[in-house]
Coordinates of C-alpha atoms in Angstrom, one line a residue:
Chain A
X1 CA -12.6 16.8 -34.5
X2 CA -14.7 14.7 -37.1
X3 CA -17.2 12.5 -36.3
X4 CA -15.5 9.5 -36.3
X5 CA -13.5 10.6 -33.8
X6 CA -16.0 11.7 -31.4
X7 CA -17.7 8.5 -32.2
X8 CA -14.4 7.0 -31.0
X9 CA -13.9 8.7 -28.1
X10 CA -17.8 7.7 -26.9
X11 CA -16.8 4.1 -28.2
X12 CA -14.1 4.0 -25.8
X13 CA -15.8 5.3 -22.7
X14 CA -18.5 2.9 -23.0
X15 CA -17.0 -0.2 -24.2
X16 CA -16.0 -1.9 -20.9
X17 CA -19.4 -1.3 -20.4
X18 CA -21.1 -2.8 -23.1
X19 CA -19.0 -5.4 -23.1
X20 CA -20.1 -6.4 -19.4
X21 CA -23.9 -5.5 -20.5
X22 CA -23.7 -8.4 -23.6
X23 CA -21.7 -10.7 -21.5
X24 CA -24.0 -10.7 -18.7
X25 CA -27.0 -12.3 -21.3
X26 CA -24.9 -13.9 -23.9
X27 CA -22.9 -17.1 -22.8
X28 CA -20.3 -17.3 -25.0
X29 CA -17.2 -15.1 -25.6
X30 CA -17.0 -15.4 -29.5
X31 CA -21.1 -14.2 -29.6
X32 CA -19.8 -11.2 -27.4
X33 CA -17.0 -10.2 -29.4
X34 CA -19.5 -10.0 -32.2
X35 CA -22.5 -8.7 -30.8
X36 CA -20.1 -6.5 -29.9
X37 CA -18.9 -5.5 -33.3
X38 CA -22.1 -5.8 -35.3
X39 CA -24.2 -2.8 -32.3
X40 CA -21.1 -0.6 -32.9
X41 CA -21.2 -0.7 -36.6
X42 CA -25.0 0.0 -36.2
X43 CA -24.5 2.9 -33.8
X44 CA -21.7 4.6 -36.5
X45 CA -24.5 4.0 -39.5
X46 CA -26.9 5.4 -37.4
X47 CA -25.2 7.9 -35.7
X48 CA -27.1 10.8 -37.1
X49 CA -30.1 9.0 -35.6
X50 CA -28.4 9.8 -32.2
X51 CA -30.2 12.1 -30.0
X52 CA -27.5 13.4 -28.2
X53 CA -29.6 14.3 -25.3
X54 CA -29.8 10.8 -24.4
X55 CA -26.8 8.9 -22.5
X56 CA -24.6 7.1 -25.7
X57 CA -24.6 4.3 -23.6
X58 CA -28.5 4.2 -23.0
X59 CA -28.5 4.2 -26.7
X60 CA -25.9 1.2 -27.3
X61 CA -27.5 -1.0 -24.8
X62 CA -30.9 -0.5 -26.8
X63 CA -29.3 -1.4 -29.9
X64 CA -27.4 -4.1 -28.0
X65 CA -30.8 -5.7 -27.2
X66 CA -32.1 -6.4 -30.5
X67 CA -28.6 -7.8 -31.4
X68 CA -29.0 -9.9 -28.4
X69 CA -32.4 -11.4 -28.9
X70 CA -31.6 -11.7 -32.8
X71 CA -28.1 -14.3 -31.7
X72 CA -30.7 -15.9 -29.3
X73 CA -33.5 -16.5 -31.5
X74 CA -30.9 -18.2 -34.0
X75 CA -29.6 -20.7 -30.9
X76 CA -32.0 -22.9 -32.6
X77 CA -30.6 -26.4 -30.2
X78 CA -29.6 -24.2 -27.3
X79 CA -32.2 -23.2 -24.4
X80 CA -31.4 -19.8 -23.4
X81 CA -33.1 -18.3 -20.7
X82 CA -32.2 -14.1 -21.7
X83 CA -35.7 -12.6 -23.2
X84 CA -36.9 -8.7 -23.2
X85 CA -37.5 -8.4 -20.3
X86 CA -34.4 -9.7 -18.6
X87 CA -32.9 -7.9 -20.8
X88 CA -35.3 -4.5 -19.7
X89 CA -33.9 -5.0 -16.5
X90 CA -29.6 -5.6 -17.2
X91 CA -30.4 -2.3 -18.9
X92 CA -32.2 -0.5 -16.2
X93 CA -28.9 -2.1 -13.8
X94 CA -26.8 -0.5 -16.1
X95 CA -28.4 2.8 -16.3
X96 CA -28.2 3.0 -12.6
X97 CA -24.5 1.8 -12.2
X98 CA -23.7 4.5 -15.0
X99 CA -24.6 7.2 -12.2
X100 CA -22.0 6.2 -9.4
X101 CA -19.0 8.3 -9.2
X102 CA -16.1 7.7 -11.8
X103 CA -15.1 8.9 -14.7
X104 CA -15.1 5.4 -16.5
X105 CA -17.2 2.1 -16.0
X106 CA -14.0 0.6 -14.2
X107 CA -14.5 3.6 -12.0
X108 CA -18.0 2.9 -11.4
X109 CA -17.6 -0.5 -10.8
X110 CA -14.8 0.3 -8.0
X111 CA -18.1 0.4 -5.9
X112 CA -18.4 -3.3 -6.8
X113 CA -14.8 -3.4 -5.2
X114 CA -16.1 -1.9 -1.9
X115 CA -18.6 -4.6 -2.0
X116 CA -16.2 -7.3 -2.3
X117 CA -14.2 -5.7 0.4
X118 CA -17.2 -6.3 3.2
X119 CA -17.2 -10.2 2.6
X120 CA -16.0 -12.6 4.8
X121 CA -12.7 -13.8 3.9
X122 CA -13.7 -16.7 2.7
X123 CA -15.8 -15.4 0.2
X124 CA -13.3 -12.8 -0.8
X125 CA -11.1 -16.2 -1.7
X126 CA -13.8 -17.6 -3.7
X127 CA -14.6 -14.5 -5.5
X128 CA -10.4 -14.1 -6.6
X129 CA -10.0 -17.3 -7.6
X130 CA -13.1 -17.8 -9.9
X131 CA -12.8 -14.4 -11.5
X132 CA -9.4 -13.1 -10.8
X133 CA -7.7 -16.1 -11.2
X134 CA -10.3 -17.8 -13.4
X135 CA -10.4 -21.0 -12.0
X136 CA -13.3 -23.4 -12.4
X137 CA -15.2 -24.4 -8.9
X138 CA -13.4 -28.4 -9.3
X139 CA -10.1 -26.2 -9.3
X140 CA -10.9 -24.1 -6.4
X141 CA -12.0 -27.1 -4.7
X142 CA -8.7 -28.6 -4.7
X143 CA -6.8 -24.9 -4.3
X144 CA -8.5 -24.6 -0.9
X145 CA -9.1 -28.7 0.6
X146 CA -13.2 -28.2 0.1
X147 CA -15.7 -29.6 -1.8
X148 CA -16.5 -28.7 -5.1
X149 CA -20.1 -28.5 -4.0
X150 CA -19.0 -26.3 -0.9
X151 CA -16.9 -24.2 -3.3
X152 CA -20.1 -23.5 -5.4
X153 CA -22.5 -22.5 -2.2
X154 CA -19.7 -20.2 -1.4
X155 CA -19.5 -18.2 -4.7
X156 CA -23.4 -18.1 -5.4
X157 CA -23.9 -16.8 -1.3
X158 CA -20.9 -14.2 -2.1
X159 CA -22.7 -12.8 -5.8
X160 CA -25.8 -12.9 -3.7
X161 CA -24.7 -10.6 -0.9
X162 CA -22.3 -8.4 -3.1
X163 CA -25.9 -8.0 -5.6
X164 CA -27.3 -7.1 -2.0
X165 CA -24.5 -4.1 -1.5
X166 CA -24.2 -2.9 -5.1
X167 CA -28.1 -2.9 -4.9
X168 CA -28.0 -0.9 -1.7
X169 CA -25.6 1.7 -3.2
X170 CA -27.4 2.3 -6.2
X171 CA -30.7 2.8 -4.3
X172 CA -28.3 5.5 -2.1
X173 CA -27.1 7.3 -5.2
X174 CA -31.0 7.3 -6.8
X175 CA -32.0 9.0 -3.7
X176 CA -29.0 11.2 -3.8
X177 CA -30.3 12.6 -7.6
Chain B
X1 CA -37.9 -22.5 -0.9
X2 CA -36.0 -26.0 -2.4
X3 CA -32.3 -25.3 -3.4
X4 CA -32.7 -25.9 -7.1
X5 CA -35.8 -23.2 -7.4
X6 CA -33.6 -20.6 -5.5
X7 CA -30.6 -21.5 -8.0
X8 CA -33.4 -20.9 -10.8
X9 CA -34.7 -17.6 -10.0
X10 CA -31.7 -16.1 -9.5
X11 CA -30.1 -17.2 -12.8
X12 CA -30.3 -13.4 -14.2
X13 CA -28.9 -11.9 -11.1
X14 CA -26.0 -14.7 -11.3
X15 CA -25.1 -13.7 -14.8
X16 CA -25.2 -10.3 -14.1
X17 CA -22.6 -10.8 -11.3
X18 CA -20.4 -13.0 -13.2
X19 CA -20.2 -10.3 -15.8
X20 CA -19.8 -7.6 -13.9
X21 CA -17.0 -9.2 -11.3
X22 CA -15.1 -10.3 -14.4
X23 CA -15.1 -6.9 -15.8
X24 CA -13.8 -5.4 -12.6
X25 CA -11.4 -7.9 -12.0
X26 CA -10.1 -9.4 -15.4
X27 CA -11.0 -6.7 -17.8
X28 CA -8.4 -7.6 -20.8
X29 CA -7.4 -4.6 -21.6
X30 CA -5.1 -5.3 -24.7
X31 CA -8.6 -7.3 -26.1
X32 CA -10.5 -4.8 -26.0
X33 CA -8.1 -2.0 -27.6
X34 CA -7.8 -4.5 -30.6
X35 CA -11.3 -4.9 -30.9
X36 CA -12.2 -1.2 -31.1
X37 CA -8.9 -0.9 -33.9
X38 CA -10.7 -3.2 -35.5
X39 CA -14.1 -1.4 -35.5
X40 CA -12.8 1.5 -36.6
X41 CA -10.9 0.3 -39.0
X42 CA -13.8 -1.1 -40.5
X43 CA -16.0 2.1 -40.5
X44 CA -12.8 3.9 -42.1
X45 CA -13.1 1.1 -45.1
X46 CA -17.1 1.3 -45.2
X47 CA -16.8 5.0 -45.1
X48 CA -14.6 5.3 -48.3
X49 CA -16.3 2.7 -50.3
X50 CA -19.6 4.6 -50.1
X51 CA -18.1 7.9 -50.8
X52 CA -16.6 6.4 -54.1
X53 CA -18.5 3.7 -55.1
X54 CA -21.8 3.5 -53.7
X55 CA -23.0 0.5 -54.8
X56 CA -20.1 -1.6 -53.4
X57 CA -20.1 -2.3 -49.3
X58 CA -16.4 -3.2 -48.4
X59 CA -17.2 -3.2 -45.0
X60 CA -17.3 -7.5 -43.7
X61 CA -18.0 -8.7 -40.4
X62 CA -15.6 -9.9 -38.0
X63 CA -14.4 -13.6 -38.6
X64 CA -15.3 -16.5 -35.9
X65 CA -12.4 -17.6 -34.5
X66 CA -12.6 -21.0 -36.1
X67 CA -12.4 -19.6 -39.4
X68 CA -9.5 -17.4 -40.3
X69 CA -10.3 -13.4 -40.0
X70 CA -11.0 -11.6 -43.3
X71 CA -13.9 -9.6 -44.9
X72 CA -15.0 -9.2 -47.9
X73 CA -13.6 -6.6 -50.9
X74 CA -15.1 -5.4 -53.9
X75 CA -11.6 -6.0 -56.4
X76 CA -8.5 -6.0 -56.2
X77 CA -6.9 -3.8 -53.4
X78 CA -4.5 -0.7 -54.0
X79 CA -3.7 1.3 -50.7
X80 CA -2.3 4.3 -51.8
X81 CA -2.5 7.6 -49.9
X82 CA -0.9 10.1 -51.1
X83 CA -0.7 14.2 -50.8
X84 CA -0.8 16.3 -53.5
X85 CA 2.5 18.2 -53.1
X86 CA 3.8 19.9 -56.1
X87 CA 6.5 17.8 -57.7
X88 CA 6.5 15.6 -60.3
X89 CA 7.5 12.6 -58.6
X90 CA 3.7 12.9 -56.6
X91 CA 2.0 13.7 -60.1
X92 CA 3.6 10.9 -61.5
X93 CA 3.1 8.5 -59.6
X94 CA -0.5 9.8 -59.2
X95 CA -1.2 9.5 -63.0
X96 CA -0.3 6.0 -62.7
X97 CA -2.4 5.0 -60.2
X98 CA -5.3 6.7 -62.4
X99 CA -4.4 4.6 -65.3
X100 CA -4.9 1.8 -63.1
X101 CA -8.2 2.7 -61.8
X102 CA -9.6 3.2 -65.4
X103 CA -8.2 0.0 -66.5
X104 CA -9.9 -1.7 -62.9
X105 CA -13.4 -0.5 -64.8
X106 CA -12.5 -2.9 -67.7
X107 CA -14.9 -6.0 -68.4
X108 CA -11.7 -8.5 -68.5
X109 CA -11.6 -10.4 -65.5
X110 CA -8.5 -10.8 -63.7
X111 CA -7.2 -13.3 -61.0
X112 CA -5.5 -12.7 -58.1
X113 CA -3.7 -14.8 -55.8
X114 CA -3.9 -13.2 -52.5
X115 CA -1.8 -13.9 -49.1
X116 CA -2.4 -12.5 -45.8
X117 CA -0.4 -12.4 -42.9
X118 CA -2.4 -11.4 -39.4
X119 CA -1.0 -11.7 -35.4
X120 CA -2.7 -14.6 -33.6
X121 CA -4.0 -14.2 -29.9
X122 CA -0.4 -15.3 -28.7
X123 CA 1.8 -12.9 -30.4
X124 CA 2.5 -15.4 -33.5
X125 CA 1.7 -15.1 -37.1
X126 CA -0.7 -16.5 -39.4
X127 CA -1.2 -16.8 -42.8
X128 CA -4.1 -17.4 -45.1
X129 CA -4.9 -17.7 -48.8
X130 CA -7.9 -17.3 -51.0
X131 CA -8.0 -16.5 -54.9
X132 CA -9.7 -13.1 -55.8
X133 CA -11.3 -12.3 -59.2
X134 CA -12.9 -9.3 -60.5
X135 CA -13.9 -8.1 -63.8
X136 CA -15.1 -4.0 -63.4
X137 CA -16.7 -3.7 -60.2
X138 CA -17.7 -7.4 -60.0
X139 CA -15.8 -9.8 -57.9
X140 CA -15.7 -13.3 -56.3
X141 CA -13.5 -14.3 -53.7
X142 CA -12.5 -18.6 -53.6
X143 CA -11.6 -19.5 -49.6
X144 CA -11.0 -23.0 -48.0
X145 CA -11.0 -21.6 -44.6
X146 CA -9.8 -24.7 -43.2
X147 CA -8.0 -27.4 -44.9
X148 CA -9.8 -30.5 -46.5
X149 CA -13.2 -28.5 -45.4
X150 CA -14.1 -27.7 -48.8
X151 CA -14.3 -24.1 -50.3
X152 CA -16.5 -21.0 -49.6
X153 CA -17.5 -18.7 -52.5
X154 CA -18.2 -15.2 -52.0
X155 CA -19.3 -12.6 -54.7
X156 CA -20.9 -9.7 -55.9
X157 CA -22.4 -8.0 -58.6
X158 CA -23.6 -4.1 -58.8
X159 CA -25.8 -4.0 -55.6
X160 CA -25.9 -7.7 -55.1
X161 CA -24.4 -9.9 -52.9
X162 CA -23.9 -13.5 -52.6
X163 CA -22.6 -16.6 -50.7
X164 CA -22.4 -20.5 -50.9
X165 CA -21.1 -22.1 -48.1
X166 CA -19.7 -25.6 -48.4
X167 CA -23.3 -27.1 -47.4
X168 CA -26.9 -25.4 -46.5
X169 CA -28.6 -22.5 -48.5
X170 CA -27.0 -20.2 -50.5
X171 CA -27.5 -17.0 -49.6
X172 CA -28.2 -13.9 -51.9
X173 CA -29.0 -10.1 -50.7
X174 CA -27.9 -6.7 -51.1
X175 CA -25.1 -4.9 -49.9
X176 CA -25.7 -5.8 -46.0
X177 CA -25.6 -9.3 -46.6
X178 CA -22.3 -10.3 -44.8
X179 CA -23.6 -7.9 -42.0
X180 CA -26.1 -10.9 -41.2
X181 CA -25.1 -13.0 -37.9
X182 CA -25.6 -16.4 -39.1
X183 CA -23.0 -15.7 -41.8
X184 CA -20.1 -14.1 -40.0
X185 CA -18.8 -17.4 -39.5
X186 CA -18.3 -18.1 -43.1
X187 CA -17.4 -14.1 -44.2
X188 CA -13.6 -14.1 -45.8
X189 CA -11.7 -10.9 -44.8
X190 CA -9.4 -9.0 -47.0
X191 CA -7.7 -5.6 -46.9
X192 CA -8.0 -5.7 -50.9
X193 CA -10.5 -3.0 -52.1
X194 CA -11.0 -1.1 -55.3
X195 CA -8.6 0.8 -56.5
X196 CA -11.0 4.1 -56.3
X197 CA -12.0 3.4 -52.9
X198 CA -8.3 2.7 -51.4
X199 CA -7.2 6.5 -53.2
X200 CA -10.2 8.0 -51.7
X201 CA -9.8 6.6 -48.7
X202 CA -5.8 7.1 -48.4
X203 CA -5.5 10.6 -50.1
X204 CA -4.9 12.3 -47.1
X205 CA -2.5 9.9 -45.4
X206 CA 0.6 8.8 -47.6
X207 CA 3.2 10.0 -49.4
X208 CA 3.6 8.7 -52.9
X209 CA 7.0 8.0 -55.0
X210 CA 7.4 6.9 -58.6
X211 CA 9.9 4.2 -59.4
X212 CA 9.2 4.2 -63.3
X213 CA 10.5 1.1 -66.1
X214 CA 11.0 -1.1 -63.2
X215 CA 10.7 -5.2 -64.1
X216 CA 8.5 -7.3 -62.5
X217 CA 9.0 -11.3 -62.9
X218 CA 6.3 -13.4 -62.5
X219 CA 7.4 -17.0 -63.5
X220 CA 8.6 -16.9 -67.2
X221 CA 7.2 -13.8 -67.8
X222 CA 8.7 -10.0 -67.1
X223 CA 5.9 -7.0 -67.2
X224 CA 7.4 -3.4 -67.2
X225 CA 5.8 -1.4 -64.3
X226 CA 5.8 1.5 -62.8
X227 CA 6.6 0.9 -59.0
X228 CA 4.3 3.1 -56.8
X229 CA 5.4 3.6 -53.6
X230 CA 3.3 4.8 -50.5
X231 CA 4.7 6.0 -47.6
X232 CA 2.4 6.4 -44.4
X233 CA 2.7 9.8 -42.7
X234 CA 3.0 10.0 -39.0
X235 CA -0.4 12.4 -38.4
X236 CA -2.6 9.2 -39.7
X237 CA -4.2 6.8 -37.9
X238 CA -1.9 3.7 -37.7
X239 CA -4.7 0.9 -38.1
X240 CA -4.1 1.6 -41.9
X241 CA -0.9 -0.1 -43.7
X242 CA 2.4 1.8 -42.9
X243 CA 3.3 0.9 -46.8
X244 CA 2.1 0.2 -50.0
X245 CA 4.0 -0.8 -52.8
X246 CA 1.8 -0.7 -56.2
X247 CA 3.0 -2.6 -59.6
X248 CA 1.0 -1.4 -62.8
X249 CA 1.7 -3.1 -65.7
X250 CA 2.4 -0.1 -68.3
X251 CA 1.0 -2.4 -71.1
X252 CA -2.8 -3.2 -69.8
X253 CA -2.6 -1.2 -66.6
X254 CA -3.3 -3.6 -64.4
X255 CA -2.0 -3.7 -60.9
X256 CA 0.1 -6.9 -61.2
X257 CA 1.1 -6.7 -57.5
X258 CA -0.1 -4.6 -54.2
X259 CA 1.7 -5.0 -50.7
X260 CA 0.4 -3.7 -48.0
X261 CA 2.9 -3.9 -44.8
X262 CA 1.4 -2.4 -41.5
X263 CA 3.9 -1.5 -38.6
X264 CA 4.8 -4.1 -35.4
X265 CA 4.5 -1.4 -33.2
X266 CA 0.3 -1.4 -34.3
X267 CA -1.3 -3.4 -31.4
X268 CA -4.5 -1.7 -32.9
X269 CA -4.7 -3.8 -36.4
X270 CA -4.5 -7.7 -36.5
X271 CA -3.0 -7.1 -40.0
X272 CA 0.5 -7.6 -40.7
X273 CA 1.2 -8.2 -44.2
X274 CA -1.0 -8.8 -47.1
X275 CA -0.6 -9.2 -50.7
X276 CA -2.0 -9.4 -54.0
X277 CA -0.2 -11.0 -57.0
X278 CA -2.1 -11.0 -60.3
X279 CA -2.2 -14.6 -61.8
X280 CA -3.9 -13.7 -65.2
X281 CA -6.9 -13.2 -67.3
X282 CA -8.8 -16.2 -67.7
X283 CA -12.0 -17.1 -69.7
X284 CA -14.8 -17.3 -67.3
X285 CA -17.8 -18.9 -68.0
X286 CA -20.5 -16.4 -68.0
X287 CA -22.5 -17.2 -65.2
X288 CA -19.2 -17.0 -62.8
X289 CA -20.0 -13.4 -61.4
X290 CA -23.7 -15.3 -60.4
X291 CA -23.9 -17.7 -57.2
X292 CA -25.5 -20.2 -59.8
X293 CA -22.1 -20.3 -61.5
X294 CA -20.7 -22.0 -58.3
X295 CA -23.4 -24.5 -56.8
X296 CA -25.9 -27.4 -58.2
X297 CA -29.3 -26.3 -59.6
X298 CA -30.9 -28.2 -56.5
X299 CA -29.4 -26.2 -53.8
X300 CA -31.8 -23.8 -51.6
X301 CA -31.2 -20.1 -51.8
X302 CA -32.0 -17.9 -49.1
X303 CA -33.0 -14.2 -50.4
X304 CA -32.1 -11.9 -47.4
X305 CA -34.0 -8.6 -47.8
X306 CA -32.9 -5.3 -46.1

């Protein structure tokens, strides 16, 4: 096996995961697709730079940050709220998530799943809709006879409690290391 | 604690969530196995243009979506791969493709009309233009990435690189120039590299065949060729064109005409088709190889250093 292929084979293990780490600081799909790209590209030209004592995907997510800040300090009209040390702590989120059990970061995030599982029903509809189904709150509003403003309480109360649980489960597999 | 201050502190946390649900519940699967095609696709081309010609960087950025997807190639492209199997067939048509690359390191500058065909986000096709010229290892690459929007000129010389957009700075760097993230949106892709670097890059993959004598017409003129045909074999990486036909002209030997055609059973390349058809050998003016050769005096230039 060359190289490039073991670079591939880390690539594909960890890009659900960066992919969720650039999302959750970059707004826009297109800047994620390229931040993307361009901390890939970096990691292959610098892949003899790789300690490979170190997680890859501790290593991307660093890269990923400088990527991250560079796009944000050219959003020249925009006012972005993602700075280091936001950024400090996705990566230390991600660093922990990357210890639950599963072979993959879809795996991993089956313990997100779990959480979901635990809401009230309600907030179970709210969470499928906006991210299963992808509909925006005004469309949820009319999908279930509420208001838009009631449909938006409901999501931000259900991300709060299910960033309570994954929290909780994160702090029970640190203890468990 | 008012409702718009707890909103505010937990903007992080809400973004973190949103990303996280929607990568457990709508991961996009087929995305995401295009986009690492893609990536390695590009290291592949990056890797063989450094092993062959240093000095050139045919590795280009992703496109934006609101220009159409290319990057950037040092001349005109030739994807053959071939294996060096006795026979004389495969010597043949390897001592073609040779003549070509010695006559690609020729100072007369050629033009190439170049079409390329690439699968859209919903399954249909869609094609693009741009003119390429190159005179040795120099090129420049004329692109009206939308129409009526004016063109985009692209170039490079040794080390150098260079870009004028249709309004702001022009900017000039080395090598990693198209690499910078304000640009990508104005970066042209092609599959068209040198002919060195496509060899190198190919030798291991494709299966070569030599149609010699064969005519190629190109308006009202007819140029003997010899037809080099690639064949891609099974054990390579399917990202890379499943054929390449090659048309040297056995007078100046030129390529007169590349096609590249990658297979529809690749979900891992955007690529579809894309071709190269030499228009001629114009006069150039001198400075044409320069970014001053293709913007007022006025204009600002940006120097991006490494």
């Amino acid at each position: 096996m060359d190289s490039l292929d073991v670079f591939e084979v880390l690539v594909r293990e960890n890009s659900g995961m960066l992919t969720a780490f650039i999302r959750a600081a970059v707004p826009r799909d297109v800047a994620v697709d390229d931040i993307w790209q361009e901390t890939m590209l970096t990691a292959w030209r610098r892949w003899d730079d790789y300690d490979r004592s170190r997680p890859f995907g501790a290593w991307l997510r660093g890269i990923a940050n400088k990527n991250i800040l560079a796009w944000s300090r050219k959003q020249a009209n925009e006012h972005l709220w993602c700075d280091g040390a936001t950024l400090e702590y996705f990566s230390q989120t991600f660093g922990r998530i990357q210890q639950l059990k599963g072979d993959t970061f879809q795996d991993k995030l089956d313990a997100l799943r779990a959480c979901i599982r635990g809401l009230p029903a309600e907030y179970q509809a709210a969470i499928s809709l906006r991210y299963e189904e992808e509909l925006m709150p005004a469309a949820m509003a009319a999908k279930l006879s509420l208001k838009t403003e009631t449909v938006k309480k409901q999501l931000a109360r259900a991300k709060t409690r299910l960033l309570d649980c994954i929290n909780r489960k994160l702090a029970s597999t640190a203890t468990q290391t | 604690m008012t409702e718009e201050n707890w909103q505010a502190q937990s903007e992080p946390d809400s973004s973190l969530m949103d990303s996280l649900l929607r990568q457990l519940l709508r991961p996009d699967v087929a995305h995401s196995e295009a986009r690492i095609g893609k990536l390695i696709e590009s290291i592949q081309q990056e890797s063989s243009a450094q092993s062959v010609l240093p000095q050139t960087n045919l590795h280009a950025p992703r496109s934006m979506r609101r220009w159409f997807p290319i990057s950037v190639a040092s001349a005109v492209l030739l994807a053959i791969l071939f294996v060096l199997l006795p026979g004389s067939s495969q010597k043949a048509a390897l001592a073609a493709v040779e003549r070509s690359i010695l006559a690609e390191r020729r100072n007369e500058a050629r033009e190439y009309e170049v079409t390329l065909v690439t699968r859209g986000a919903m399954g249909w096709s869609r094609v693009a233009k741009h003119k390429l010229y190159v005179r040795n290892r120099d090129f420049v690459i004329c692109a009206t990435p939308r129409l009526g929007s004016g063109e985009v000129w692209i170039g490079g010389r040794g080390n150098s690189r260079w870009l004028v957009p249709r309004s702001g700075p022009v900017w000039v760097g080395e090598e990693n120039l198209f690499e910078q993230p304000t640009l990508k949106s104005t970066i042209v892709e092609t599959p068209f590299l040198s002919v060195a670097v496509i060899l190198e890059r190919m030798r291991r993959g494709y299966d070569l065949a030599l149609d010699s004598g064969v005519s190629l017409v190109d308006g009202n003129a007819t140029f003997v060729c010899d037809h080099i045909v690639g064949t891609r074999l099974l054990n390579v990486r399917i990202a890379i064109p499943q054929r390449v036909d090659l048309w040297v002209d056995k007078a100046s030997g030129f390529a007169r005409r590349i096609e590249l055609k990658w297979g529809n059973e690749s979900q891992e390349t955007r690529w579809l088709e894309a071709t190269s058809q030499m228009v001629g050998t114009p006069e150039l003016p001198a400075d044409f190889f320069d970014h001053a050769g293709h913007h007022a005096k006025d204009r600002i230039v940006e120097n991006v250093m490494r």
